[in-house]
PDB file of C-alpha atoms in Angstrom:
ATOM      1  CA  UNK A   1      10.429  15.308 -26.070  1.00 44.00           C
ATOM      2  CA  UNK A   2      11.794  18.839 -26.346  1.00 46.00           C
ATOM      3  CA  UNK A   3      13.626  18.470 -23.027  1.00 49.00           C
ATOM      4  CA  UNK A   4      15.055  15.117 -24.116  1.00 45.00           C
ATOM      5  CA  UNK A   5      16.266  16.700 -27.356  1.00 42.00           C
ATOM      6  CA  UNK A   6      17.985  19.476 -25.403  1.00 46.00           C
ATOM      7  CA  UNK A   7      19.747  16.909 -23.227  1.00 44.00           C
ATOM      8  CA  UNK A   8      20.881  14.889 -26.236  1.00 43.00           C
ATOM      9  CA  UNK A   9      22.163  18.006 -27.991  1.00 40.00           C
ATOM     10  CA  UNK A  10      24.044  19.138 -24.899  1.00 45.00           C
ATOM     11  CA  UNK A  11      25.576  15.666 -24.484  1.00 45.00           C
ATOM     12  CA  UNK A  12      26.842  15.665 -28.046  1.00 41.00           C
ATOM     13  CA  UNK A  13      28.243  19.175 -27.584  1.00 43.00           C
ATOM     14  CA  UNK A  14      30.190  18.119 -24.485  1.00 42.00           C
ATOM     15  CA  UNK A  15      31.434  15.048 -26.348  1.00 44.00           C
ATOM     16  CA  UNK A  16      32.659  17.178 -29.226  1.00 42.00           C
ATOM     17  CA  UNK A  17      34.569  19.489 -26.885  1.00 39.00           C
ATOM     18  CA  UNK A  18      36.252  16.627 -25.042  1.00 41.00           C
ATOM     19  CA  UNK A  19      37.077  14.736 -28.196  1.00 42.00           C
ATOM     20  CA  UNK A  20      38.690  17.806 -29.652  1.00 42.00           C
ATOM     21  CA  UNK A  21      41.119  17.769 -26.741  1.00 41.00           C
ATOM     22  CA  UNK A  22      42.049  14.111 -27.069  1.00 40.00           C
ATOM     23  CA  UNK A  23      44.018  14.067 -30.266  1.00 40.00           C
ATOM     24  CA  UNK A  24      45.253  15.963 -33.313  1.00 40.00           C
ATOM     25  CA  UNK A  25      43.731  15.534 -36.759  1.00 37.00           C
ATOM     26  CA  UNK A  26      45.570  13.238 -39.131  1.00 42.00           C
ATOM     27  CA  UNK A  27      45.047  12.670 -42.812  1.00 40.00           C
ATOM     28  CA  UNK A  28      44.939   8.875 -42.633  1.00 51.00           C
ATOM     29  CA  UNK A  29      43.214   7.918 -39.374  1.00 58.00           C
ATOM     30  CA  UNK A  30      40.765   9.529 -36.938  1.00 64.00           C
ATOM     31  CA  UNK A  31      42.744  11.530 -34.354  1.00 63.00           C
ATOM     32  CA  UNK A  32      41.379   9.683 -31.318  1.00 66.00           C
ATOM     33  CA  UNK A  33      41.941   6.130 -32.535  1.00 69.00           C
ATOM     34  CA  UNK A  34      44.950   3.864 -32.350  1.00 73.00           C
ATOM     35  CA  UNK A  35      46.738   3.132 -35.634  1.00 73.00           C
ATOM     36  CA  UNK A  36      45.886  -0.130 -37.307  1.00 80.00           C
ATOM     37  CA  UNK A  37      47.926  -3.157 -36.311  1.00 79.00           C
ATOM     38  CA  UNK A  38      48.032  -5.896 -33.721  1.00 87.00           C
ATOM     39  CA  UNK A  39      46.254  -5.302 -30.427  1.00 89.00           C
ATOM     40  CA  UNK A  40      48.953  -5.922 -27.836  1.00 92.00           C
ATOM     41  CA  UNK A  41      50.641  -4.365 -24.859  1.00 94.00           C
ATOM     42  CA  UNK A  42      53.654  -2.781 -26.544  1.00 92.00           C
ATOM     43  CA  UNK A  43      57.102  -2.925 -24.912  1.00 92.00           C
ATOM     44  CA  UNK A  44      57.199   0.889 -25.037  1.00 91.00           C
ATOM     45  CA  UNK A  45      54.148   1.103 -22.734  1.00 93.00           C
ATOM     46  CA  UNK A  46      54.658   1.289 -18.980  1.00 93.00           C
ATOM     47  CA  UNK A  47      53.421  -1.903 -17.352  1.00 93.00           C
ATOM     48  CA  UNK A  48      51.276  -1.849 -14.226  1.00 92.00           C
ATOM     49  CA  UNK A  49      53.713  -2.090 -11.308  1.00 91.00           C
ATOM     50  CA  UNK A  50      53.570  -4.017  -8.054  1.00 91.00           C
ATOM     51  CA  UNK A  51      53.528  -0.730  -6.169  1.00 90.00           C
ATOM     52  CA  UNK A  52      50.486   0.426  -8.096  1.00 91.00           C
ATOM     53  CA  UNK A  53      48.755  -2.862  -7.351  1.00 89.00           C
ATOM     54  CA  UNK A  54      49.515  -2.629  -3.630  1.00 91.00           C
ATOM     55  CA  UNK A  55      48.325   0.976  -3.509  1.00 88.00           C
ATOM     56  CA  UNK A  56      45.117   0.140  -5.373  1.00 86.00           C
ATOM     57  CA  UNK A  57      44.382  -2.803  -3.077  1.00 88.00           C
ATOM     58  CA  UNK A  58      45.101  -0.714  -0.015  1.00 89.00           C
ATOM     59  CA  UNK A  59      42.805   2.064  -1.207  1.00 84.00           C
ATOM     60  CA  UNK A  60      40.055  -0.441  -1.932  1.00 83.00           C
ATOM     61  CA  UNK A  61      40.238  -1.878   1.581  1.00 86.00           C
ATOM     62  CA  UNK A  62      40.533   1.582   3.072  1.00 82.00           C
ATOM     63  CA  UNK A  63      37.484   2.746   1.118  1.00 78.00           C
ATOM     64  CA  UNK A  64      35.346  -0.052   2.584  1.00 79.00           C
ATOM     65  CA  UNK A  65      36.547   0.773   6.100  1.00 83.00           C
ATOM     66  CA  UNK A  66      35.932   4.503   5.674  1.00 77.00           C
ATOM     67  CA  UNK A  67      32.547   3.855   4.134  1.00 74.00           C
ATOM     68  CA  UNK A  68      31.435   2.206   7.361  1.00 76.00           C
ATOM     69  CA  UNK A  69      33.253   4.590   9.716  1.00 76.00           C
ATOM     70  CA  UNK A  70      32.237   7.919   8.209  1.00 74.00           C
ATOM     71  CA  UNK A  71      28.649   8.840   8.791  1.00 73.00           C
ATOM     72  CA  UNK A  72      26.412  10.634   6.339  1.00 74.00           C
ATOM     73  CA  UNK A  73      26.571  14.437   6.676  1.00 73.00           C
ATOM     74  CA  UNK A  74      23.385  15.788   8.217  1.00 71.00           C
ATOM     75  CA  UNK A  75      23.933  19.461   7.458  1.00 74.00           C
ATOM     76  CA  UNK A  76      25.446  21.615   4.751  1.00 75.00           C
ATOM     77  CA  UNK A  77      29.128  22.498   5.048  1.00 77.00           C
ATOM     78  CA  UNK A  78      29.458  23.916   1.532  1.00 79.00           C
ATOM     79  CA  UNK A  79      27.366  26.728   0.070  1.00 78.00           C
ATOM     80  CA  UNK A  80      24.374  25.745  -1.999  1.00 78.00           C
ATOM     81  CA  UNK A  81      23.840  26.868  -5.554  1.00 81.00           C
ATOM     82  CA  UNK A  82      26.552  28.749  -7.398  1.00 85.00           C
ATOM     83  CA  UNK A  83      24.913  32.016  -8.459  1.00 84.00           C
ATOM     84  CA  UNK A  84      23.670  32.146 -12.050  1.00 87.00           C
ATOM     85  CA  UNK A  85      25.187  28.786 -13.066  1.00 91.00           C
ATOM     86  CA  UNK A  86      23.358  26.374 -10.772  1.00 90.00           C
ATOM     87  CA  UNK A  87      20.055  28.176 -10.431  1.00 88.00           C
ATOM     88  CA  UNK A  88      19.888  28.923 -14.135  1.00 89.00           C
ATOM     89  CA  UNK A  89      20.682  25.378 -15.253  1.00 91.00           C
ATOM     90  CA  UNK A  90      18.323  23.900 -12.676  1.00 91.00           C
ATOM     91  CA  UNK A  91      15.519  26.037 -14.033  1.00 88.00           C
ATOM     92  CA  UNK A  92      16.377  24.965 -17.570  1.00 90.00           C
ATOM     93  CA  UNK A  93      17.009  21.233 -17.164  1.00 91.00           C
ATOM     94  CA  UNK A  94      15.119  20.065 -14.068  1.00 90.00           C
ATOM     95  CA  UNK A  95      12.277  17.698 -14.824  1.00 88.00           C
ATOM     96  CA  UNK A  96       8.911  19.404 -14.419  1.00 85.00           C
ATOM     97  CA  UNK A  97       7.038  16.291 -13.319  1.00 85.00           C
ATOM     98  CA  UNK A  98       7.589  13.396 -10.967  1.00 83.00           C
ATOM     99  CA  UNK A  99       7.629  11.000 -13.910  1.00 88.00           C
ATOM    100  CA  UNK A 100      10.382  12.879 -15.762  1.00 90.00           C
ATOM    101  CA  UNK A 101      12.562  13.113 -12.665  1.00 89.00           C
ATOM    102  CA  UNK A 102      12.051   9.451 -11.771  1.00 90.00           C
ATOM    103  CA  UNK A 103      12.847   8.263 -15.294  1.00 93.00           C
ATOM    104  CA  UNK A 104      15.918  10.524 -15.399  1.00 94.00           C
ATOM    105  CA  UNK A 105      17.112   9.017 -12.126  1.00 93.00           C
ATOM    106  CA  UNK A 106      16.787   5.474 -13.490  1.00 94.00           C
ATOM    107  CA  UNK A 107      18.460   6.354 -16.786  1.00 96.00           C
ATOM    108  CA  UNK A 108      21.371   8.019 -14.998  1.00 95.00           C
ATOM    109  CA  UNK A 109      21.808   4.868 -12.889  1.00 95.00           C
ATOM    110  CA  UNK A 110      21.960   2.831 -16.087  1.00 96.00           C
ATOM    111  CA  UNK A 111      24.441   5.261 -17.633  1.00 95.00           C
ATOM    112  CA  UNK A 112      26.985   5.221 -14.845  1.00 93.00           C
ATOM    113  CA  UNK A 113      26.755   1.447 -14.373  1.00 95.00           C
ATOM    114  CA  UNK A 114      27.234   0.946 -18.099  1.00 96.00           C
ATOM    115  CA  UNK A 115      30.362   3.094 -18.178  1.00 96.00           C
ATOM    116  CA  UNK A 116      31.781   1.561 -14.995  1.00 94.00           C
ATOM    117  CA  UNK A 117      31.371  -1.976 -16.373  1.00 95.00           C
ATOM    118  CA  UNK A 118      32.089  -1.453 -20.086  1.00 96.00           C
ATOM    119  CA  UNK A 119      35.920  -1.304 -19.778  1.00 95.00           C
ATOM    120  CA  UNK A 120      35.925  -4.595 -17.861  1.00 95.00           C
ATOM    121  CA  UNK A 121      33.197  -6.591 -19.592  1.00 95.00           C
ATOM    122  CA  UNK A 122      33.654  -5.539 -23.223  1.00 95.00           C
ATOM    123  CA  UNK A 123      37.235  -4.286 -23.687  1.00 96.00           C
ATOM    124  CA  UNK A 124      38.858  -6.735 -21.269  1.00 96.00           C
ATOM    125  CA  UNK A 125      36.573  -9.771 -21.257  1.00 95.00           C
ATOM    126  CA  UNK A 126      35.087  -9.861 -24.749  1.00 96.00           C
ATOM    127  CA  UNK A 127      37.750  -8.127 -26.863  1.00 96.00           C
ATOM    128  CA  UNK A 128      41.164  -8.640 -25.218  1.00 96.00           C
ATOM    129  CA  UNK A 129      40.467 -12.172 -23.938  1.00 95.00           C
ATOM    130  CA  UNK A 130      37.773 -13.443 -26.279  1.00 94.00           C
ATOM    131  CA  UNK A 131      38.739 -11.906 -29.624  1.00 95.00           C
ATOM    132  CA  UNK A 132      42.477 -11.261 -29.368  1.00 95.00           C
ATOM    133  CA  UNK A 133      43.161 -14.115 -26.909  1.00 95.00           C
ATOM    134  CA  UNK A 134      45.814 -12.079 -25.128  1.00 96.00           C
ATOM    135  CA  UNK A 135      45.758 -12.600 -21.329  1.00 96.00           C
ATOM    136  CA  UNK A 136      48.638 -10.200 -20.780  1.00 96.00           C
ATOM    137  CA  UNK A 137      46.844  -7.366 -22.589  1.00 96.00           C
ATOM    138  CA  UNK A 138      43.644  -8.154 -20.701  1.00 96.00           C
ATOM    139  CA  UNK A 139      45.486  -8.116 -17.366  1.00 96.00           C
ATOM    140  CA  UNK A 140      47.132  -4.748 -18.038  1.00 96.00           C
ATOM    141  CA  UNK A 141      43.847  -3.162 -19.112  1.00 97.00           C
ATOM    142  CA  UNK A 142      41.951  -4.617 -16.138  1.00 96.00           C
ATOM    143  CA  UNK A 143      44.553  -3.404 -13.632  1.00 95.00           C
ATOM    144  CA  UNK A 144      44.548   0.118 -15.087  1.00 96.00           C
ATOM    145  CA  UNK A 145      40.739   0.119 -15.017  1.00 96.00           C
ATOM    146  CA  UNK A 146      40.686  -1.020 -11.394  1.00 93.00           C
ATOM    147  CA  UNK A 147      43.204   1.628 -10.381  1.00 94.00           C
ATOM    148  CA  UNK A 148      41.341   4.499 -12.069  1.00 95.00           C
ATOM    149  CA  UNK A 149      37.875   3.501 -10.873  1.00 94.00           C
ATOM    150  CA  UNK A 150      39.125   2.873  -7.321  1.00 91.00           C
ATOM    151  CA  UNK A 151      40.812   6.260  -7.061  1.00 92.00           C
ATOM    152  CA  UNK A 152      37.768   7.952  -8.555  1.00 94.00           C
ATOM    153  CA  UNK A 153      35.415   6.184  -6.162  1.00 91.00           C
ATOM    154  CA  UNK A 154      37.499   6.865  -3.056  1.00 90.00           C
ATOM    155  CA  UNK A 155      37.878  10.545  -3.912  1.00 92.00           C
ATOM    156  CA  UNK A 156      34.146  10.966  -4.477  1.00 91.00           C
ATOM    157  CA  UNK A 157      33.253   9.088  -1.302  1.00 88.00           C
ATOM    158  CA  UNK A 158      35.520  11.264   0.833  1.00 88.00           C
ATOM    159  CA  UNK A 159      34.258  14.473  -0.772  1.00 89.00           C
ATOM    160  CA  UNK A 160      30.590  13.578  -0.389  1.00 87.00           C
ATOM    161  CA  UNK A 161      30.964  12.642   3.273  1.00 84.00           C
ATOM    162  CA  UNK A 162      33.369  15.347   4.411  1.00 84.00           C
ATOM    163  CA  UNK A 163      32.022  18.231   2.319  1.00 85.00           C
ATOM    164  CA  UNK A 164      28.289  18.185   2.930  1.00 84.00           C
ATOM    165  CA  UNK A 165      26.224  20.066   0.371  1.00 88.00           C
ATOM    166  CA  UNK A 166      22.462  20.099   0.127  1.00 85.00           C
ATOM    167  CA  UNK A 167      20.978  18.575  -2.994  1.00 88.00           C
ATOM    168  CA  UNK A 168      18.840  20.845  -5.176  1.00 88.00           C
ATOM    169  CA  UNK A 169      15.528  19.312  -4.075  1.00 83.00           C
ATOM    170  CA  UNK A 170      16.414  20.017  -0.431  1.00 79.00           C
ATOM    171  CA  UNK A 171      15.847  23.715  -1.106  1.00 72.00           C
ATOM    172  CA  UNK A 172      12.203  22.953  -1.807  1.00 71.00           C
ATOM    173  CA  UNK A 173      11.927  21.345   1.626  1.00 70.00           C
ATOM    174  CA  UNK A 174      12.770  24.699   3.204  1.00 60.00           C
ATOM    175  CA  UNK A 175       9.922  26.521   1.461  1.00 57.00           C
ATOM    176  CA  UNK A 176       6.665  26.633   3.492  1.00 52.00           C
ATOM    177  CA  UNK A 177       3.949  24.701   1.723  1.00 50.00           C
ATOM    178  CA  UNK A 178       6.315  23.539  -1.031  1.00 53.00           C
ATOM    179  CA  UNK A 179       5.770  19.915  -2.037  1.00 52.00           C
ATOM    180  CA  UNK A 180       8.420  17.786  -3.678  1.00 51.00           C
ATOM    181  CA  UNK A 181       7.467  16.096  -6.926  1.00 54.00           C
ATOM    182  CA  UNK A 182       8.441  12.551  -5.975  1.00 56.00           C
ATOM    183  CA  UNK A 183      11.120  12.588  -3.272  1.00 65.00           C
ATOM    184  CA  UNK A 184      10.680  12.935   0.475  1.00 64.00           C
ATOM    185  CA  UNK A 185      12.415  15.488   2.650  1.00 66.00           C
ATOM    186  CA  UNK A 186      15.105  14.537   5.151  1.00 64.00           C
ATOM    187  CA  UNK A 187      16.499  11.538   3.306  1.00 69.00           C
ATOM    188  CA  UNK A 188      19.859  10.248   4.537  1.00 70.00           C
ATOM    189  CA  UNK A 189      21.615  11.354   1.333  1.00 77.00           C
ATOM    190  CA  UNK A 190      20.211  14.908   1.283  1.00 80.00           C
ATOM    191  CA  UNK A 191      23.636  16.431   1.963  1.00 82.00           C
ATOM    192  CA  UNK A 192      25.748  14.355  -0.408  1.00 83.00           C
ATOM    193  CA  UNK A 193      25.366  16.549  -3.449  1.00 86.00           C
ATOM    194  CA  UNK A 194      29.034  17.468  -3.905  1.00 88.00           C
ATOM    195  CA  UNK A 195      30.188  16.077  -6.137  1.00 88.00           C
ATOM    196  CA  UNK A 196      28.279  13.840  -8.543  1.00 94.00           C
ATOM    197  CA  UNK A 197      29.408  10.246  -8.169  1.00 93.00           C
ATOM    198  CA  UNK A 198      27.407   9.224 -11.233  1.00 95.00           C
ATOM    199  CA  UNK A 199      29.212  11.775 -13.405  1.00 97.00           C
ATOM    200  CA  UNK A 200      32.596  10.873 -11.915  1.00 97.00           C
ATOM    201  CA  UNK A 201      32.148   7.133 -12.493  1.00 96.00           C
ATOM    202  CA  UNK A 202      30.741   7.621 -15.989  1.00 97.00           C
ATOM    203  CA  UNK A 203      33.576   9.908 -17.093  1.00 97.00           C
ATOM    204  CA  UNK A 204      36.181   7.666 -15.478  1.00 97.00           C
ATOM    205  CA  UNK A 205      34.870   4.794 -17.593  1.00 97.00           C
ATOM    206  CA  UNK A 206      34.654   6.973 -20.693  1.00 97.00           C
ATOM    207  CA  UNK A 207      38.202   8.210 -20.144  1.00 97.00           C
ATOM    208  CA  UNK A 208      39.459   4.639 -19.858  1.00 97.00           C
ATOM    209  CA  UNK A 209      37.731   3.679 -23.103  1.00 97.00           C
ATOM    210  CA  UNK A 210      39.271   6.662 -24.894  1.00 96.00           C
ATOM    211  CA  UNK A 211      42.751   6.113 -23.440  1.00 96.00           C
ATOM    212  CA  UNK A 212      42.794   2.417 -24.332  1.00 96.00           C
ATOM    213  CA  UNK A 213      41.335   2.793 -27.827  1.00 96.00           C
ATOM    214  CA  UNK A 214      43.575   5.729 -28.655  1.00 94.00           C
ATOM    215  CA  UNK A 215      46.692   3.641 -28.025  1.00 94.00           C
ATOM    216  CA  UNK A 216      45.663   0.028 -28.714  1.00 95.00           C
ATOM    217  CA  UNK A 217      43.690  -1.082 -31.825  1.00 95.00           C
ATOM    218  CA  UNK A 218      41.236  -3.163 -29.816  1.00 95.00           C
ATOM    219  CA  UNK A 219      38.645  -2.881 -32.613  1.00 95.00           C
ATOM    220  CA  UNK A 220      41.196  -3.001 -35.423  1.00 92.00           C
ATOM    221  CA  UNK A 221      42.220   0.662 -35.352  1.00 90.00           C
ATOM    222  CA  UNK A 222      40.825   3.621 -37.219  1.00 90.00           C
ATOM    223  CA  UNK A 223      37.151   4.588 -37.145  1.00 91.00           C
ATOM    224  CA  UNK A 224      35.815   1.715 -34.962  1.00 92.00           C
ATOM    225  CA  UNK A 225      38.162   2.627 -32.109  1.00 94.00           C
ATOM    226  CA  UNK A 226      37.434   6.329 -32.578  1.00 93.00           C
ATOM    227  CA  UNK A 227      33.698   5.707 -32.353  1.00 94.00           C
ATOM    228  CA  UNK A 228      34.163   3.712 -29.146  1.00 95.00           C
ATOM    229  CA  UNK A 229      35.469   6.915 -27.567  1.00 95.00           C
ATOM    230  CA  UNK A 230      32.703   9.042 -29.107  1.00 95.00           C
ATOM    231  CA  UNK A 231      30.047   6.674 -27.780  1.00 96.00           C
ATOM    232  CA  UNK A 232      31.577   6.489 -24.307  1.00 97.00           C
ATOM    233  CA  UNK A 233      31.858  10.270 -23.886  1.00 97.00           C
ATOM    234  CA  UNK A 234      28.305  10.739 -25.176  1.00 96.00           C
ATOM    235  CA  UNK A 235      26.896   8.254 -22.638  1.00 97.00           C
ATOM    236  CA  UNK A 236      28.891   9.876 -19.823  1.00 97.00           C
ATOM    237  CA  UNK A 237      27.708  13.351 -20.846  1.00 96.00           C
ATOM    238  CA  UNK A 238      24.084  12.235 -20.949  1.00 97.00           C
ATOM    239  CA  UNK A 239      24.487  10.613 -17.521  1.00 97.00           C
ATOM    240  CA  UNK A 240      25.696  13.852 -15.997  1.00 96.00           C
ATOM    241  CA  UNK A 241      22.896  15.877 -17.581  1.00 96.00           C
ATOM    242  CA  UNK A 242      20.290  13.398 -16.394  1.00 96.00           C
ATOM    243  CA  UNK A 243      21.468  13.932 -12.805  1.00 95.00           C
ATOM    244  CA  UNK A 244      20.456  17.580 -13.201  1.00 95.00           C
ATOM    245  CA  UNK A 245      17.138  16.623 -14.793  1.00 94.00           C
ATOM    246  CA  UNK A 246      16.464  14.269 -11.879  1.00 92.00           C
ATOM    247  CA  UNK A 247      17.101  17.241  -9.523  1.00 90.00           C
ATOM    248  CA  UNK A 248      19.703  15.148  -7.709  1.00 90.00           C
ATOM    249  CA  UNK A 249      22.714  17.415  -8.368  1.00 92.00           C
ATOM    250  CA  UNK A 250      23.626  20.974  -9.147  1.00 92.00           C
ATOM    251  CA  UNK A 251      25.370  21.658 -12.441  1.00 95.00           C
ATOM    252  CA  UNK A 252      28.577  22.493 -10.564  1.00 94.00           C
ATOM    253  CA  UNK A 253      28.432  19.046  -8.899  1.00 95.00           C
ATOM    254  CA  UNK A 254      28.253  17.409 -12.320  1.00 96.00           C
ATOM    255  CA  UNK A 255      31.022  19.545 -13.831  1.00 96.00           C
ATOM    256  CA  UNK A 256      33.419  18.831 -10.959  1.00 96.00           C
ATOM    257  CA  UNK A 257      32.591  15.122 -10.991  1.00 96.00           C
ATOM    258  CA  UNK A 258      33.063  14.932 -14.767  1.00 97.00           C
ATOM    259  CA  UNK A 259      36.438  16.688 -14.614  1.00 97.00           C
ATOM    260  CA  UNK A 260      37.749  14.484 -11.794  1.00 97.00           C
ATOM    261  CA  UNK A 261      36.473  11.344 -13.512  1.00 97.00           C
ATOM    262  CA  UNK A 262      38.122  12.343 -16.799  1.00 97.00           C
ATOM    263  CA  UNK A 263      41.403  12.982 -14.980  1.00 97.00           C
ATOM    264  CA  UNK A 264      41.432   9.529 -13.379  1.00 97.00           C
ATOM    265  CA  UNK A 265      40.127   7.726 -16.465  1.00 97.00           C
ATOM    266  CA  UNK A 266      42.020   9.435 -19.267  1.00 97.00           C
ATOM    267  CA  UNK A 267      44.771  11.803 -18.123  1.00 96.00           C
ATOM    268  CA  UNK A 268      46.316   9.560 -15.466  1.00 95.00           C
ATOM    269  CA  UNK A 269      46.494   6.334 -17.561  1.00 96.00           C
ATOM    270  CA  UNK A 270      47.803   8.265 -20.539  1.00 94.00           C
ATOM    271  CA  UNK A 271      50.771   9.725 -18.668  1.00 93.00           C
ATOM    272  CA  UNK A 272      51.423   6.765 -16.359  1.00 93.00           C
ATOM    273  CA  UNK A 273      51.162   3.963 -18.920  1.00 94.00           C
ATOM    274  CA  UNK A 274      50.842   5.194 -22.511  1.00 94.00           C
ATOM    275  CA  UNK A 275      53.199   8.194 -22.476  1.00 82.00           C
ATOM    276  CA  UNK A 276      56.104   6.670 -24.398  1.00 68.00           C
ATOM    277  CA  UNK A 277      59.176   8.533 -25.598  1.00 57.00           C
ATOM    278  CA  UNK A 278      57.710   8.593 -29.097  1.00 54.00           C
ATOM    279  CA  UNK A 279      54.455  10.210 -27.950  1.00 55.00           C
ATOM    280  CA  UNK A 280      56.361  12.794 -25.923  1.00 57.00           C
ATOM    281  CA  UNK A 281      58.468  13.697 -28.964  1.00 57.00           C
ATOM    282  CA  UNK A 282      55.300  13.889 -31.087  1.00 52.00           C
ATOM    283  CA  UNK A 283      53.688  16.294 -28.602  1.00 50.00           C
ATOM    284  CA  UNK A 284      56.799  18.435 -28.651  1.00 50.00           C
ATOM    285  CA  UNK A 285      56.746  18.513 -32.463  1.00 52.00           C
ATOM    286  CA  UNK A 286      53.039  19.373 -32.488  1.00 49.00           C
ATOM    287  CA  UNK A 287      53.248  21.963 -29.732  1.00 46.00           C
ATOM    288  CA  UNK A 288      51.979  25.440 -30.464  1.00 48.00           C
ATOM    289  CA  UNK A 289      54.896  27.829 -31.036  1.00 44.00           C
ATOM    290  CA  UNK A 290      54.462  31.600 -30.845  1.00 46.00           C
ATOM    291  CA  UNK A 291      56.798  33.742 -32.936  1.00 44.00           C
ATOM    292  CA  UNK A 292      57.018  37.553 -32.726  1.00 48.00           C
ATOM    293  CA  UNK A 293      56.645  39.377 -36.057  1.00 45.00           C
ATOM    294  CA  UNK A 294      57.247  42.864 -37.395  1.00 45.00           C
ATOM    295  CA  UNK A 295      55.749  44.187 -40.614  1.00 49.00           C
ATOM    296  CA  UNK A 296      57.011  47.496 -42.016  1.00 51.00           C
ATOM    297  CA  UNK A 297      54.285  50.036 -42.697  1.00 46.00           C
ATOM    298  CA  UNK A 298      54.059  53.683 -43.592  1.00 49.00           C
ATOM    299  CA  UNK A 299      55.444  55.850 -40.778  1.00 50.00           C
ATOM    300  CA  UNK A 300      56.362  52.840 -38.682  1.00 47.00           C
ATOM    301  CA  UNK A 301      55.423  49.181 -38.508  1.00 47.00           C
ATOM    302  CA  UNK A 302      53.112  46.561 -37.047  1.00 47.00           C
ATOM    303  CA  UNK A 303      54.244  44.279 -34.254  1.00 47.00           C
ATOM    304  CA  UNK A 304      52.423  40.960 -33.700  1.00 47.00           C
ATOM    305  CA  UNK A 305      52.770  37.258 -33.085  1.00 43.00           C
ATOM    306  CA  UNK A 306      52.054  34.198 -35.200  1.00 45.00           C
ATOM    307  CA  UNK A 307      51.332  30.682 -33.978  1.00 47.00           C
ATOM    308  CA  UNK A 308      52.371  27.427 -35.613  1.00 45.00           C
ATOM    309  CA  UNK A 309      51.624  23.840 -34.651  1.00 45.00           C
TER     310      UNK A 309
END
């Protein structure tokens, strides 16, 4: 129970950090939620283009071909644990029993599948089509989701096959007399540690949820849309931490996967589709401005800077 509490606390901490980067506080609405109004694809948004569709389809086909052509790495090409970070976090978060590691593995599978499917099933199918009855909105959201998840998946697949890295439990296989808790040595995925596909997929899905709900009032705007983002980031954070508890990934694998997933799920859709002229002007108005200052003092003065945003 104590270990589970630590994981939950860490997940909420990561969520708080990410959410703090998503938007700026406002007196009337939560900073990460779309304003109240009609849920629609606004004319100011950039529609999904034919070129994007062709590229996404091509990458999908190419990913299936590469998946069959590229073999699994059978040796380490990248170094193992990052000093201090990986060894320290493994010692802190790794499950101490076979049962804890096995349960963590299953829960992490549930987490990444939930976040990979949620944008399609709930936001597109249930909300955009079922509640708002807007096929055009549903199509735009689904195409953006497909693009982000495809790019995220292809990138992770190439990295895991071309940049072999031993999983944490593989180090125990090298120790004479050391017995693994529930895995077997020399599995075919032993050298696919870098980087975490579970974390990448989960944070891609979470980023999509945040990007969509920050710009479109799918749940009516305000707090409900803000909490959709909070929930999604929390699930993604817990998924990444559970991969460490399951001893399937190093912490650095999870951090890299989370960052890449967040880029594809949140940063890319925001600037390719939701970055309107109005939002660019708002960012410029809210940008941090540094101003040099000079304050007279006895026998001289004090030079400094002040920031305003």
